[in-house]
PDB file of C-alpha atoms in Angstrom:
ATOM      1  CA  MET A   1     -14.617   9.404  13.055  1.00  0.00           C
ATOM      2  CA  ARG A   2     -14.892   8.157   9.468  1.00  0.00           C
ATOM      3  CA  ALA A   3     -13.386   4.802   8.588  1.00  0.00           C
ATOM      4  CA  VAL A   4     -10.174   4.055   6.758  1.00  0.00           C
ATOM      5  CA  PHE A   5     -10.741   1.886   3.674  1.00  0.00           C
ATOM      6  CA  LEU A   6      -8.054  -0.732   2.958  1.00  0.00           C
ATOM      7  CA  SER A   7      -8.296  -2.532  -0.361  1.00  0.00           C
ATOM      8  CA  VAL A   8      -6.211  -5.664  -0.890  1.00  0.00           C
ATOM      9  CA  ALA A   9      -4.246  -5.181  -4.116  1.00  0.00           C
ATOM     10  CA  HIS A  10      -4.863  -7.588  -6.996  1.00  0.00           C
ATOM     11  CA  SER A  11      -6.657 -10.944  -6.718  1.00  0.00           C
ATOM     12  CA  HIS A  12      -6.342 -14.707  -6.973  1.00  0.00           C
ATOM     13  CA  LEU A  13      -6.980 -14.328 -10.711  1.00  0.00           C
ATOM     14  CA  ALA A  14      -4.581 -11.407 -11.295  1.00  0.00           C
ATOM     15  CA  ARG A  15      -1.843 -11.794  -8.700  1.00  0.00           C
ATOM     16  CA  GLY A  16       0.269  -8.757  -9.645  1.00  0.00           C
ATOM     17  CA  ALA A  17       4.061  -8.726  -9.449  1.00  0.00           C
ATOM     18  CA  GLU A  18       5.764 -12.031  -8.751  1.00  0.00           C
ATOM     19  CA  ASN A  19       9.047 -13.427  -7.532  1.00  0.00           C
ATOM     20  CA  ALA A  20       8.991 -16.864  -9.169  1.00  0.00           C
ATOM     21  CA  ARG A  21      12.065 -18.084  -7.294  1.00  0.00           C
ATOM     22  CA  LEU A  22      10.262 -17.558  -3.985  1.00  0.00           C
ATOM     23  CA  SER A  23       6.753 -18.361  -5.298  1.00  0.00           C
ATOM     24  CA  LEU A  24       5.687 -14.998  -3.877  1.00  0.00           C
ATOM     25  CA  THR A  25       3.041 -12.793  -5.482  1.00  0.00           C
ATOM     26  CA  GLU A  26       1.993  -9.227  -4.879  1.00  0.00           C
ATOM     27  CA  TYR A  27      -1.504 -10.390  -3.959  1.00  0.00           C
ATOM     28  CA  ASP A  28      -0.123 -12.665  -1.230  1.00  0.00           C
ATOM     29  CA  VAL A  29       2.042  -9.865   0.195  1.00  0.00           C
ATOM     30  CA  SER A  30      -0.811  -7.342  -0.001  1.00  0.00           C
ATOM     31  CA  LEU A  31      -3.219  -9.697   1.773  1.00  0.00           C
ATOM     32  CA  ARG A  32      -0.799 -10.301   4.668  1.00  0.00           C
ATOM     33  CA  ALA A  33       0.277  -6.645   4.831  1.00  0.00           C
ATOM     34  CA  THR A  34      -3.313  -5.352   4.714  1.00  0.00           C
ATOM     35  CA  ASP A  35      -4.328  -7.658   7.571  1.00  0.00           C
ATOM     36  CA  ALA A  36      -1.422  -6.301   9.638  1.00  0.00           C
ATOM     37  CA  ALA A  37      -2.265  -2.677   8.801  1.00  0.00           C
ATOM     38  CA  CYS A  38      -5.873  -3.354   9.791  1.00  0.00           C
ATOM     39  CA  ALA A  39      -4.769  -4.808  13.145  1.00  0.00           C
ATOM     40  CA  VAL A  40      -2.642  -1.731  13.886  1.00  0.00           C
ATOM     41  CA  LEU A  41      -5.495   0.631  13.031  1.00  0.00           C
ATOM     42  CA  ARG A  42      -7.947  -1.291  15.214  1.00  0.00           C
ATOM     43  CA  GLN A  43      -5.460  -1.232  18.112  1.00  0.00           C
ATOM     44  CA  ARG A  44      -5.311   2.559  17.684  1.00  0.00           C
ATOM     45  CA  SER A  45      -9.147   2.762  17.703  1.00  0.00           C
ATOM     46  CA  CYS A  46      -9.363   3.776  14.039  1.00  0.00           C
ATOM     47  CA  PRO A  47     -12.442   2.342  12.338  1.00  0.00           C
ATOM     48  CA  VAL A  48     -11.339   0.339   9.322  1.00  0.00           C
ATOM     49  CA  VAL A  49     -13.045  -1.496   6.465  1.00  0.00           C
ATOM     50  CA  VAL A  50     -11.111  -4.078   4.428  1.00  0.00           C
ATOM     51  CA  LEU A  51     -12.060  -5.293   0.967  1.00  0.00           C
ATOM     52  CA  ASP A  52     -10.394  -8.402  -0.471  1.00  0.00           C
ATOM     53  CA  SER A  53     -10.682  -9.234  -4.145  1.00  0.00           C
ATOM     54  CA  ALA A  54     -11.379 -12.885  -3.422  1.00  0.00           C
ATOM     55  CA  HIS A  55     -11.908 -14.567  -6.793  1.00  0.00           C
ATOM     56  CA  ASN A  56     -13.239 -11.684  -8.852  1.00  0.00           C
ATOM     57  CA  PRO A  57     -11.739 -10.884 -12.255  1.00  0.00           C
ATOM     58  CA  THR A  58      -9.646  -7.709 -12.171  1.00  0.00           C
ATOM     59  CA  THR A  59     -12.144  -5.525 -14.045  1.00  0.00           C
ATOM     60  CA  THR A  60     -14.998  -6.636 -11.788  1.00  0.00           C
ATOM     61  CA  TYR A  61     -12.887  -6.095  -8.677  1.00  0.00           C
ATOM     62  CA  ASP A  62     -11.881  -2.626  -9.858  1.00  0.00           C
ATOM     63  CA  ASP A  63     -15.562  -1.691 -10.131  1.00  0.00           C
ATOM     64  CA  ILE A  64     -16.360  -3.297  -6.747  1.00  0.00           C
ATOM     65  CA  LYS A  65     -13.606  -1.472  -4.864  1.00  0.00           C
ATOM     66  CA  ILE A  66     -14.421   1.928  -6.376  1.00  0.00           C
ATOM     67  CA  ALA A  67     -18.130   1.451  -5.616  1.00  0.00           C
ATOM     68  CA  ALA A  68     -17.287   0.376  -2.050  1.00  0.00           C
ATOM     69  CA  ALA A  69     -15.002   3.375  -1.501  1.00  0.00           C
ATOM     70  CA  ARG A  70     -17.616   5.767  -2.863  1.00  0.00           C
ATOM     71  CA  ALA A  71     -20.380   4.274  -0.696  1.00  0.00           C
ATOM     72  CA  LEU A  72     -18.227   4.315   2.426  1.00  0.00           C
ATOM     73  CA  ASN A  73     -16.795   7.815   1.826  1.00  0.00           C
ATOM     74  CA  PRO A  74     -13.834   7.067   4.119  1.00  0.00           C
ATOM     75  CA  SER A  75     -11.369   9.582   5.503  1.00  0.00           C
ATOM     76  CA  LEU A  76      -8.670   7.741   3.514  1.00  0.00           C
ATOM     77  CA  ALA A  77      -8.457   4.815   1.067  1.00  0.00           C
ATOM     78  CA  VAL A  78      -5.222   2.819   0.818  1.00  0.00           C
ATOM     79  CA  GLU A  79      -3.861  -0.100  -1.198  1.00  0.00           C
ATOM     80  CA  ILE A  80      -0.578  -1.750  -0.226  1.00  0.00           C
ATOM     81  CA  HIS A  81       1.407  -2.934  -3.253  1.00  0.00           C
ATOM     82  CA  CYS A  82       4.880  -4.125  -4.217  1.00  0.00           C
ATOM     83  CA  ASN A  83       6.841  -2.926  -7.204  1.00  0.00           C
ATOM     84  CA  ALA A  84       8.684  -4.983  -9.817  1.00  0.00           C
ATOM     85  CA  ASN A  85      11.310  -4.010 -12.356  1.00  0.00           C
ATOM     86  CA  LYS A  86      13.447  -5.700 -15.014  1.00  0.00           C
ATOM     87  CA  ASP A  87      16.427  -4.279 -13.106  1.00  0.00           C
ATOM     88  CA  LYS A  88      16.596  -6.697 -10.184  1.00  0.00           C
ATOM     89  CA  ARG A  89      18.584  -4.117  -8.199  1.00  0.00           C
ATOM     90  CA  ALA A  90      15.684  -1.623  -8.154  1.00  0.00           C
ATOM     91  CA  ASN A  91      14.733  -1.097  -4.530  1.00  0.00           C
ATOM     92  CA  TYR A  92      13.136   2.300  -3.860  1.00  0.00           C
ATOM     93  CA  GLY A  93       9.779   2.877  -2.212  1.00  0.00           C
ATOM     94  CA  GLU A  94       7.088   5.501  -2.824  1.00  0.00           C
ATOM     95  CA  VAL A  95       3.557   6.493  -1.857  1.00  0.00           C
ATOM     96  CA  ILE A  96       1.395   7.659  -4.766  1.00  0.00           C
ATOM     97  CA  HIS A  97      -1.423  10.206  -4.393  1.00  0.00           C
ATOM     98  CA  ARG A  98      -3.754  12.272  -6.575  1.00  0.00           C
ATOM     99  CA  ALA A  99      -2.497  15.681  -7.722  1.00  0.00           C
ATOM    100  CA  GLY A 100      -4.354  18.658  -6.299  1.00  0.00           C
ATOM    101  CA  ASP A 101      -5.664  16.817  -3.228  1.00  0.00           C
ATOM    102  CA  PRO A 102      -4.020  18.444  -0.181  1.00  0.00           C
ATOM    103  CA  VAL A 103      -5.351  15.815   2.242  1.00  0.00           C
ATOM    104  CA  ALA A 104      -3.984  12.980   0.095  1.00  0.00           C
ATOM    105  CA  LEU A 105      -0.661  14.794  -0.118  1.00  0.00           C
ATOM    106  CA  ARG A 106      -0.431  15.129   3.687  1.00  0.00           C
ATOM    107  CA  ALA A 107      -1.411  11.463   4.092  1.00  0.00           C
ATOM    108  CA  ALA A 108       1.161  10.368   1.506  1.00  0.00           C
ATOM    109  CA  VAL A 109       3.913  12.395   3.164  1.00  0.00           C
ATOM    110  CA  THR A 110       3.069  11.032   6.623  1.00  0.00           C
ATOM    111  CA  VAL A 111       2.930   7.380   5.499  1.00  0.00           C
ATOM    112  CA  SER A 112       5.974   7.811   3.278  1.00  0.00           C
ATOM    113  CA  ASP A 113       8.068   9.465   5.988  1.00  0.00           C
ATOM    114  CA  HIS A 114       7.139   6.734   8.476  1.00  0.00           C
ATOM    115  CA  LEU A 115       8.119   3.974   6.046  1.00  0.00           C
ATOM    116  CA  ARG A 116      11.318   5.768   5.041  1.00  0.00           C
ATOM    117  CA  ASP A 117      12.384   6.214   8.651  1.00  0.00           C
ATOM    118  CA  ALA A 118      11.602   2.609   9.569  1.00  0.00           C
ATOM    119  CA  LEU A 119      13.006   0.879   6.485  1.00  0.00           C
ATOM    120  CA  GLY A 120      15.959   3.252   6.119  1.00  0.00           C
ATOM    121  CA  SER A 121      17.077   2.600   9.667  1.00  0.00           C
ATOM    122  CA  THR A 122      17.377  -1.133   9.153  1.00  0.00           C
ATOM    123  CA  ARG A 123      20.447  -2.959   7.956  1.00  0.00           C
ATOM    124  CA  HIS A 124      18.925  -2.921   4.484  1.00  0.00           C
ATOM    125  CA  LEU A 125      19.103   0.860   3.922  1.00  0.00           C
ATOM    126  CA  TRP A 126      16.459   0.732   1.206  1.00  0.00           C
ATOM    127  CA  PRO A 127      16.129   4.144  -0.485  1.00  0.00           C
ATOM    128  CA  TRP A 128      12.863   6.038  -0.476  1.00  0.00           C
ATOM    129  CA  ARG A 129      11.435   8.277  -3.223  1.00  0.00           C
ATOM    130  CA  GLY A 130       8.746   9.739  -0.986  1.00  0.00           C
ATOM    131  CA  ALA A 131       5.250  10.995  -1.701  1.00  0.00           C
ATOM    132  CA  ARG A 132       4.691  11.150  -5.459  1.00  0.00           C
ATOM    133  CA  ILE A 133       1.897  12.491  -7.626  1.00  0.00           C
ATOM    134  CA  ASP A 134       0.039   9.860  -9.643  1.00  0.00           C
ATOM    135  CA  GLU A 135       1.441  10.286 -13.136  1.00  0.00           C
ATOM    136  CA  ARG A 136       0.071   6.961 -14.421  1.00  0.00           C
ATOM    137  CA  ASN A 137      -3.611   7.810 -13.868  1.00  0.00           C
ATOM    138  CA  LEU A 138      -4.134   4.858 -11.512  1.00  0.00           C
ATOM    139  CA  PHE A 139      -7.856   4.197 -11.206  1.00  0.00           C
ATOM    140  CA  PHE A 140      -7.793   3.605  -7.410  1.00  0.00           C
ATOM    141  CA  VAL A 141      -6.214   7.009  -6.817  1.00  0.00           C
ATOM    142  CA  GLN A 142      -8.229   8.850  -9.463  1.00  0.00           C
ATOM    143  CA  GLN A 143     -11.718   7.354  -9.192  1.00  0.00           C
ATOM    144  CA  THR A 144     -12.344   7.327  -5.462  1.00  0.00           C
ATOM    145  CA  ASN A 145     -14.316  10.174  -3.882  1.00  0.00           C
ATOM    146  CA  CYS A 146     -11.842  10.502  -1.021  1.00  0.00           C
ATOM    147  CA  PRO A 147      -8.106  10.952  -0.494  1.00  0.00           C
ATOM    148  CA  ALA A 148      -6.475   7.746  -1.769  1.00  0.00           C
ATOM    149  CA  LEU A 149      -2.976   6.291  -1.639  1.00  0.00           C
ATOM    150  CA  ILE A 150      -1.137   3.465  -3.303  1.00  0.00           C
ATOM    151  CA  VAL A 151       1.837   2.361  -1.229  1.00  0.00           C
ATOM    152  CA  GLU A 152       4.599   0.841  -3.373  1.00  0.00           C
ATOM    153  CA  GLY A 153       7.007   0.058  -0.576  1.00  0.00           C
ATOM    154  CA  LEU A 154       9.225  -2.781  -1.748  1.00  0.00           C
ATOM    155  CA  PHE A 155      10.185  -4.695  -4.902  1.00  0.00           C
ATOM    156  CA  LEU A 156       9.345  -8.343  -5.462  1.00  0.00           C
ATOM    157  CA  SER A 157      11.896  -8.369  -8.283  1.00  0.00           C
ATOM    158  CA  ASN A 158      14.637  -7.435  -5.779  1.00  0.00           C
ATOM    159  CA  ASP A 159      15.643 -10.711  -4.120  1.00  0.00           C
ATOM    160  CA  GLU A 160      16.694  -9.120  -0.817  1.00  0.00           C
ATOM    161  CA  GLN A 161      13.373  -7.313  -0.428  1.00  0.00           C
ATOM    162  CA  ALA A 162      11.348 -10.293  -1.653  1.00  0.00           C
ATOM    163  CA  GLU A 163      13.127 -12.619   0.784  1.00  0.00           C
ATOM    164  CA  TRP A 164      12.323 -10.236   3.632  1.00  0.00           C
ATOM    165  CA  LEU A 165       8.650 -10.073   2.562  1.00  0.00           C
ATOM    166  CA  ALA A 166       8.499 -13.870   2.225  1.00  0.00           C
ATOM    167  CA  SER A 167      10.069 -14.430   5.643  1.00  0.00           C
ATOM    168  CA  PRO A 168       7.823 -15.169   8.618  1.00  0.00           C
ATOM    169  CA  GLY A 169       6.422 -11.814   9.662  1.00  0.00           C
ATOM    170  CA  GLY A 170       8.044  -9.848   6.804  1.00  0.00           C
ATOM    171  CA  ALA A 171       4.892  -8.824   4.915  1.00  0.00           C
ATOM    172  CA  GLU A 172       3.177  -8.307   8.257  1.00  0.00           C
ATOM    173  CA  ALA A 173       5.947  -5.939   9.407  1.00  0.00           C
ATOM    174  CA  TYR A 174       5.589  -4.005   6.136  1.00  0.00           C
ATOM    175  CA  GLY A 175       1.821  -3.748   6.639  1.00  0.00           C
ATOM    176  CA  ALA A 176       2.179  -2.757  10.289  1.00  0.00           C
ATOM    177  CA  LEU A 177       4.473   0.108   9.250  1.00  0.00           C
ATOM    178  CA  VAL A 178       1.870   1.271   6.730  1.00  0.00           C
ATOM    179  CA  GLY A 179      -0.846   0.997   9.402  1.00  0.00           C
ATOM    180  CA  GLU A 180       1.247   3.033  11.848  1.00  0.00           C
ATOM    181  CA  GLY A 181       1.765   5.721   9.189  1.00  0.00           C
ATOM    182  CA  ILE A 182      -1.973   5.859   8.492  1.00  0.00           C
ATOM    183  CA  ALA A 183      -2.745   6.072  12.224  1.00  0.00           C
ATOM    184  CA  LEU A 184      -0.251   8.942  12.604  1.00  0.00           C
ATOM    185  CA  PHE A 185      -1.967  10.779   9.773  1.00  0.00           C
ATOM    186  CA  ILE A 186      -5.447  10.216  11.251  1.00  0.00           C
ATOM    187  CA  GLU A 187      -4.255  11.458  14.666  1.00  0.00           C
ATOM    188  CA  ARG A 188      -2.552  14.558  13.217  1.00  0.00           C
ATOM    189  CA  GLU A 189      -5.566  15.464  11.110  1.00  0.00           C
ATOM    190  CA  HIS A 190      -8.041  14.729  13.954  1.00  0.00           C
ATOM    191  CA  LEU A 191     -10.140  12.681  11.538  1.00  0.00           C
TER     192      LEU A 191
END
């Protein structure tokens, strides 16, 4: 069984989206969520490798994570992100994958459906856009040598979602849901 590669999104130097009111950054959420996803995968006996940006500049980290993914040649590479928008009411989720990669599409649908079912069944009723083709040419999705996903599950600019992520166990619950979706995909594909 090949490993799953989890890359923590952003870094201490480039923290990604931010909710200033809550002092919450995308890097902080991704770190907590990635740790939780990793724990779920290990509980399900899926080999997993995690890469954290630590204190590398963004361009250096981009090169490091692509080189690591290529060397590892995992069955799947995933980054857990948060969205942000000027419209503070924006609240949809999506899982982005490379066009023309049928394995990435199946992985994106599986992870997306799992998140949609879990988050849509809560009191929050956060809408879900589903599995989406990478139209922005995101380097993590495009430059890896394996199926790769970027999970954009929640918005830090949406106060309700940011408060949930900032709450004790919120980012961890988000990451655990992503980990469960990945594990479902790995089991279905017999990878």
